[in-house]
Amino acid sequence: MNQNGQKRILAPSMLSADFAHLEEDLLKAVHAGAKYLHVDVMDGYFVPNISFGPPVIKVVRQILPDTVLDVHLMVEQPERYIRDYKECGGDILTIHVEATKHPYSVLQAIHAEGLKAGAAINPGTPVEQLIPLLRQCDQVLVMSVNPGFGGQSLIPETLDKIRELVQLREKLGLSYLIEIDGGVKLSNLDQVLDAGTDIIVAGSAIFGKDTEGGTKAFLQRIGE
Ligand code: DX5
Ligand code: ZN
C-alpha cells in the first residue's frame, strides 16, 4: 500500500522483453500476476533510440486483452499521435513536458479520447514544470534514468522528486499516482518505495532469464 492506502502497481517494461518470443515472454509476466505493461515508444528524435509503434502495440493488445497498457511516449510533439495510440489499444498515455509546447492541451486531448493521461519529466527537468499540469494528470512519471535505453542505473537525486510530488499531492488535495521509470532493481526497491512511488516500472530486472520469477519477486516486495 502507498500513503493513500492505494495498492502499488508493478508495470514491467516491454522494452526489455525477448522480441523473438514476445508473446511467450509477455504472457509469463502476466501469468505471474502483472496487471500493467509499460510500453516505451521512442522516435529517435526526442530520445536517441527507436523502439516500436502502433502496429506492434496492436499485436500486444491482442495477446493481452485484459492488461492495462501504460504507454510512455518518448516522442516529439506527441499531440500528433494521440488518436493512433488510442486505436492500437493504449489505456494510459504519458507524454513528456519537454516534448511539446502545449502539454496542458495534450493532456486534455488524451482525456477527450477517453484515456487516462500522464505527464513525465526527464532527470534534468524540475518538478516545478509539472505543477501547472497536475490537475490534468491521472499519473506523473519521474524518469530515474535518462530516457532512451533499458538497463541503466537509477539516478538517486530523482527520488527527491518523488518525495516532492507526494507532498504536492497532499497540499493540493489531488490523487494522481506517481510512477518511477528506470534503473529499478530488487536491490534499490526499498528506497523507491520509501520515497512514495505508486507505480514501479522495471524492465531489465524483470525480463530476461526468468521473467516469471522476476515478476513474482517484484510483486511480493511491493505488496501488490
Ligand atoms: C527508458 C524507458 C524505461 C526502460 C526501463 O527510457 O522509459 O521504461 O524500459 O528499463 P530498466 O528497468 O531496465 O531501467
Ligand atoms: Zn518508460
Short mmCIF file of C-alpha atoms and ligand atoms in Angstrom, two decimals:
data_model
loop_
_atom_site.label_atom_id
_atom_site.label_comp_id
_atom_site.label_asym_id
_atom_site.label_seq_id
_atom_site.Cartn_x
_atom_site.Cartn_y
_atom_site.Cartn_z
CA MET A 1 0.00 0.00 0.00
CA ASN A 2 1.10 3.62 -0.54
CA GLN A 3 0.46 6.60 1.74
CA ASN A 4 -3.07 6.98 0.33
CA GLY A 5 -3.95 3.39 1.15
CA GLN A 6 -3.90 2.57 -2.58
CA LYS A 7 -2.32 -0.57 -3.90
CA ARG A 8 1.05 -0.16 -5.52
CA ILE A 9 1.31 -1.26 -9.12
CA LEU A 10 4.05 -3.09 -10.99
CA ALA A 11 4.45 -2.21 -14.67
CA PRO A 12 7.01 -4.48 -16.37
CA SER A 13 8.63 -2.64 -19.26
CA MET A 14 8.25 -4.42 -22.57
CA LEU A 15 11.40 -2.76 -23.89
CA SER A 16 13.45 -5.48 -22.20
CA ALA A 17 11.24 -8.37 -23.36
CA ASP A 18 12.53 -11.00 -25.77
CA PHE A 19 11.21 -9.70 -29.11
CA ALA A 20 11.91 -13.03 -30.79
CA HIS A 21 9.45 -14.64 -28.35
CA LEU A 22 7.37 -11.63 -27.45
CA GLU A 23 4.07 -13.39 -26.86
CA GLU A 24 5.64 -16.04 -24.64
CA ASP A 25 7.64 -13.52 -22.62
CA LEU A 26 4.74 -11.11 -22.07
CA LEU A 27 2.44 -13.95 -21.05
CA LYS A 28 4.97 -15.08 -18.48
CA ALA A 29 4.81 -11.67 -16.79
CA VAL A 30 1.02 -11.59 -16.91
CA HIS A 31 0.60 -15.16 -15.69
CA ALA A 32 2.92 -14.31 -12.81
CA GLY A 33 0.45 -11.58 -11.82
CA ALA A 34 1.40 -8.34 -13.61
CA LYS A 35 -1.69 -6.23 -14.29
CA TYR A 36 0.09 -3.47 -16.20
CA LEU A 37 2.54 -3.47 -19.07
CA HIS A 38 4.74 -0.42 -19.59
CA VAL A 39 5.14 0.29 -23.30
CA ASP A 40 8.03 2.56 -24.33
CA VAL A 41 7.56 4.37 -27.62
CA MET A 42 10.73 6.09 -28.89
CA ASP A 43 11.03 8.18 -32.02
CA GLY A 44 14.82 8.55 -32.46
CA TYR A 45 14.38 12.28 -32.04
CA PHE A 46 13.15 13.06 -28.54
CA VAL A 47 15.44 10.21 -27.46
CA PRO A 48 18.35 8.73 -29.43
CA ASN A 49 16.74 5.30 -29.67
CA ILE A 50 13.85 3.98 -31.79
CA SER A 51 11.60 1.24 -30.38
CA PHE A 52 8.18 0.38 -31.79
CA GLY A 53 4.86 1.99 -32.57
CA PRO A 54 1.15 1.31 -33.11
CA PRO A 55 1.38 -1.87 -35.25
CA VAL A 56 3.37 -3.68 -32.56
CA ILE A 57 1.17 -2.34 -29.75
CA LYS A 58 -1.88 -3.56 -31.63
CA VAL A 59 -0.47 -7.08 -31.54
CA VAL A 60 0.36 -6.74 -27.84
CA ARG A 61 -3.24 -5.69 -27.20
CA GLN A 62 -4.43 -8.86 -28.95
CA ILE A 63 -2.07 -11.00 -26.88
CA LEU A 64 -3.04 -9.26 -23.62
CA PRO A 65 -6.69 -8.20 -23.85
CA ASP A 66 -7.05 -7.53 -20.12
CA THR A 67 -3.73 -5.90 -19.25
CA VAL A 68 -3.51 -2.16 -18.71
CA LEU A 69 -1.23 -0.81 -21.44
CA ASP A 70 0.71 2.07 -19.91
CA VAL A 71 2.11 3.83 -22.98
CA HIS A 72 5.12 6.08 -22.39
CA LEU A 73 5.50 8.38 -25.39
CA MET A 74 9.13 9.46 -25.72
CA VAL A 75 8.34 11.31 -28.93
CA GLU A 76 8.45 14.92 -30.07
CA GLN A 77 5.05 16.58 -30.47
CA PRO A 78 3.03 13.69 -29.08
CA GLU A 79 -0.13 15.62 -29.96
CA ARG A 80 0.27 14.22 -33.47
CA TYR A 81 -0.35 10.65 -32.31
CA ILE A 82 -2.99 10.62 -29.57
CA ARG A 83 -5.65 9.01 -31.73
CA ASP A 84 -3.19 6.41 -33.09
CA TYR A 85 -2.17 5.25 -29.63
CA LYS A 86 -5.76 5.01 -28.57
CA GLU A 87 -6.72 2.97 -31.62
CA CYS A 88 -3.91 0.46 -31.21
CA GLY A 89 -5.01 -0.26 -27.64
CA GLY A 90 -3.35 2.15 -25.20
CA ASP A 91 -5.13 2.72 -21.88
CA ILE A 92 -2.88 5.37 -20.38
CA LEU A 93 -0.85 7.81 -22.47
CA THR A 94 2.04 9.60 -20.78
CA ILE A 95 3.69 12.47 -22.60
CA HIS A 96 6.88 14.36 -21.76
CA VAL A 97 6.61 18.01 -20.75
CA GLU A 98 9.85 18.60 -22.70
CA ALA A 99 8.37 17.22 -25.93
CA THR A 100 5.57 19.68 -26.61
CA LYS A 101 4.89 23.41 -26.37
CA HIS A 102 1.38 22.69 -25.14
CA PRO A 103 1.47 19.93 -22.54
CA TYR A 104 -1.77 21.06 -20.87
CA SER A 105 -3.65 20.86 -24.12
CA VAL A 106 -2.19 17.43 -24.98
CA LEU A 107 -3.34 16.07 -21.61
CA GLN A 108 -6.81 17.43 -22.32
CA ALA A 109 -6.76 15.80 -25.75
CA ILE A 110 -5.86 12.44 -24.17
CA HIS A 111 -8.79 12.75 -21.77
CA ALA A 112 -11.06 13.77 -24.62
CA GLU A 113 -10.26 10.38 -26.19
CA GLY A 114 -11.46 8.70 -23.01
CA LEU A 115 -7.98 7.62 -21.91
CA LYS A 116 -6.00 8.25 -18.76
CA ALA A 117 -3.28 10.87 -19.06
CA GLY A 118 0.18 11.20 -17.57
CA ALA A 119 2.97 13.77 -17.70
CA ALA A 120 6.64 12.78 -17.49
CA ILE A 121 9.82 14.65 -16.61
CA ASN A 122 13.40 13.80 -17.50
CA PRO A 123 16.12 13.73 -14.81
CA GLY A 124 17.17 17.29 -15.71
CA THR A 125 13.66 18.74 -15.53
CA PRO A 126 12.42 20.11 -12.19
CA VAL A 127 9.09 19.14 -10.62
CA GLU A 128 8.04 22.81 -10.95
CA GLN A 129 7.33 22.18 -14.62
CA LEU A 130 4.69 19.64 -13.67
CA ILE A 131 2.87 21.84 -11.17
CA PRO A 132 0.55 23.66 -13.61
CA LEU A 133 -0.38 20.30 -15.14
CA LEU A 134 -1.10 18.26 -12.04
CA ARG A 135 -4.87 18.71 -12.12
CA GLN A 136 -4.90 17.16 -15.59
CA CYS A 137 -2.79 14.16 -14.56
CA ASP A 138 -4.02 10.72 -13.60
CA GLN A 139 -0.37 9.90 -13.08
CA VAL A 140 3.01 11.58 -13.22
CA LEU A 141 6.17 9.83 -14.36
CA VAL A 142 9.57 10.61 -12.92
CA MET A 143 12.37 9.40 -15.19
CA SER A 144 15.02 7.96 -12.92
CA VAL A 145 17.44 7.44 -15.84
CA ASN A 146 17.98 9.46 -18.99
CA PRO A 147 15.29 8.20 -21.34
CA GLY A 148 16.14 6.04 -24.31
CA PHE A 149 17.54 2.76 -23.07
CA GLY A 150 16.84 0.00 -20.59
CA GLY A 151 19.47 -1.36 -18.24
CA GLN A 152 20.85 1.93 -16.86
CA SER A 153 21.49 2.81 -13.20
CA LEU A 154 18.95 4.78 -11.19
CA ILE A 155 19.94 8.40 -10.57
CA PRO A 156 19.44 8.76 -6.79
CA GLU A 157 18.53 12.50 -6.86
CA THR A 158 15.37 11.66 -8.79
CA LEU A 159 13.91 10.09 -5.64
CA ASP A 160 13.70 13.61 -4.15
CA LYS A 161 11.26 14.44 -6.95
CA ILE A 162 9.03 11.56 -5.89
CA ARG A 163 9.01 12.91 -2.33
CA GLU A 164 8.21 16.40 -3.65
CA LEU A 165 5.30 15.04 -5.69
CA VAL A 166 3.93 13.19 -2.66
CA GLN A 167 3.94 16.46 -0.69
CA LEU A 168 2.34 18.40 -3.54
CA ARG A 169 -0.42 15.83 -3.90
CA GLU A 170 -1.26 16.22 -0.24
CA LYS A 171 -1.04 20.02 -0.32
CA LEU A 172 -3.21 20.37 -3.43
CA GLY A 173 -5.68 17.66 -2.47
CA LEU A 174 -5.08 15.70 -5.68
CA SER A 175 -4.94 11.97 -6.32
CA TYR A 176 -2.51 11.39 -9.18
CA LEU A 177 -0.34 8.29 -8.99
CA ILE A 178 3.45 8.66 -9.01
CA GLU A 179 5.40 6.42 -11.36
CA ILE A 180 9.13 5.81 -11.44
CA ASP A 181 10.87 4.64 -14.60
CA GLY A 182 14.44 3.46 -14.98
CA GLY A 183 17.03 1.51 -13.07
CA VAL A 184 14.68 -0.05 -10.54
CA LYS A 185 16.02 -3.35 -9.19
CA LEU A 186 15.14 -5.51 -6.23
CA SER A 187 18.27 -4.11 -4.60
CA ASN A 188 17.04 -0.49 -4.61
CA LEU A 189 13.31 -1.18 -4.38
CA ASP A 190 13.08 -0.28 -0.70
CA GLN A 191 14.39 3.24 -1.37
CA VAL A 192 12.00 3.60 -4.30
CA LEU A 193 9.01 2.52 -2.22
CA ASP A 194 10.04 4.58 0.81
CA ALA A 195 10.07 7.70 -1.37
CA GLY A 196 6.35 7.16 -2.03
CA THR A 197 6.23 5.62 -5.50
CA ASP A 198 2.89 4.14 -6.60
CA ILE A 199 3.73 2.63 -10.00
CA ILE A 200 7.03 0.81 -10.37
CA VAL A 201 8.36 0.31 -13.89
CA ALA A 202 11.03 -2.36 -14.24
CA GLY A 203 12.44 -3.70 -17.48
CA SER A 204 15.82 -5.40 -17.35
CA ALA A 205 15.24 -6.51 -13.75
CA ILE A 206 12.16 -8.48 -14.82
CA PHE A 207 12.53 -9.70 -18.38
CA GLY A 208 15.41 -11.99 -19.19
CA LYS A 209 16.43 -15.30 -17.75
CA ASP A 210 13.39 -15.77 -15.53
CA THR A 211 10.55 -13.42 -16.39
CA GLU A 212 8.02 -15.25 -14.25
CA GLY A 213 10.29 -15.42 -11.20
CA GLY A 214 11.33 -11.79 -11.63
CA THR A 215 7.72 -10.61 -11.85
CA LYS A 216 6.72 -12.60 -8.78
CA ALA A 217 9.67 -11.33 -6.77
CA PHE A 218 8.73 -7.70 -7.50
CA LEU A 219 5.05 -8.26 -6.80
CA GLN A 220 5.81 -9.85 -3.49
CA ARG A 221 8.06 -6.97 -2.44
CA ILE A 222 5.67 -4.21 -3.45
CA GLY A 223 2.71 -5.99 -1.89
CA GLU A 224 0.50 -5.83 -4.99
C1 DX5 B 1 13.84 4.07 -20.66
C2 DX5 B 1 12.45 3.53 -20.55
C3 DX5 B 1 12.25 2.55 -19.47
C4 DX5 B 1 13.08 1.30 -19.54
C5 DX5 B 1 13.40 0.90 -18.14
O1 DX5 B 1 13.84 5.17 -21.50
O2 DX5 B 1 11.50 4.56 -20.41
O3 DX5 B 1 10.87 2.21 -19.34
O4 DX5 B 1 12.45 0.24 -20.18
O5 DX5 B 1 14.28 -0.15 -18.18
P1 DX5 B 1 15.13 -0.59 -16.92
O6 DX5 B 1 14.15 -1.03 -15.86
O7 DX5 B 1 15.96 -1.71 -17.44
O8 DX5 B 1 15.93 0.59 -16.50
ZN ZN B 2 9.29 4.10 -19.91
#
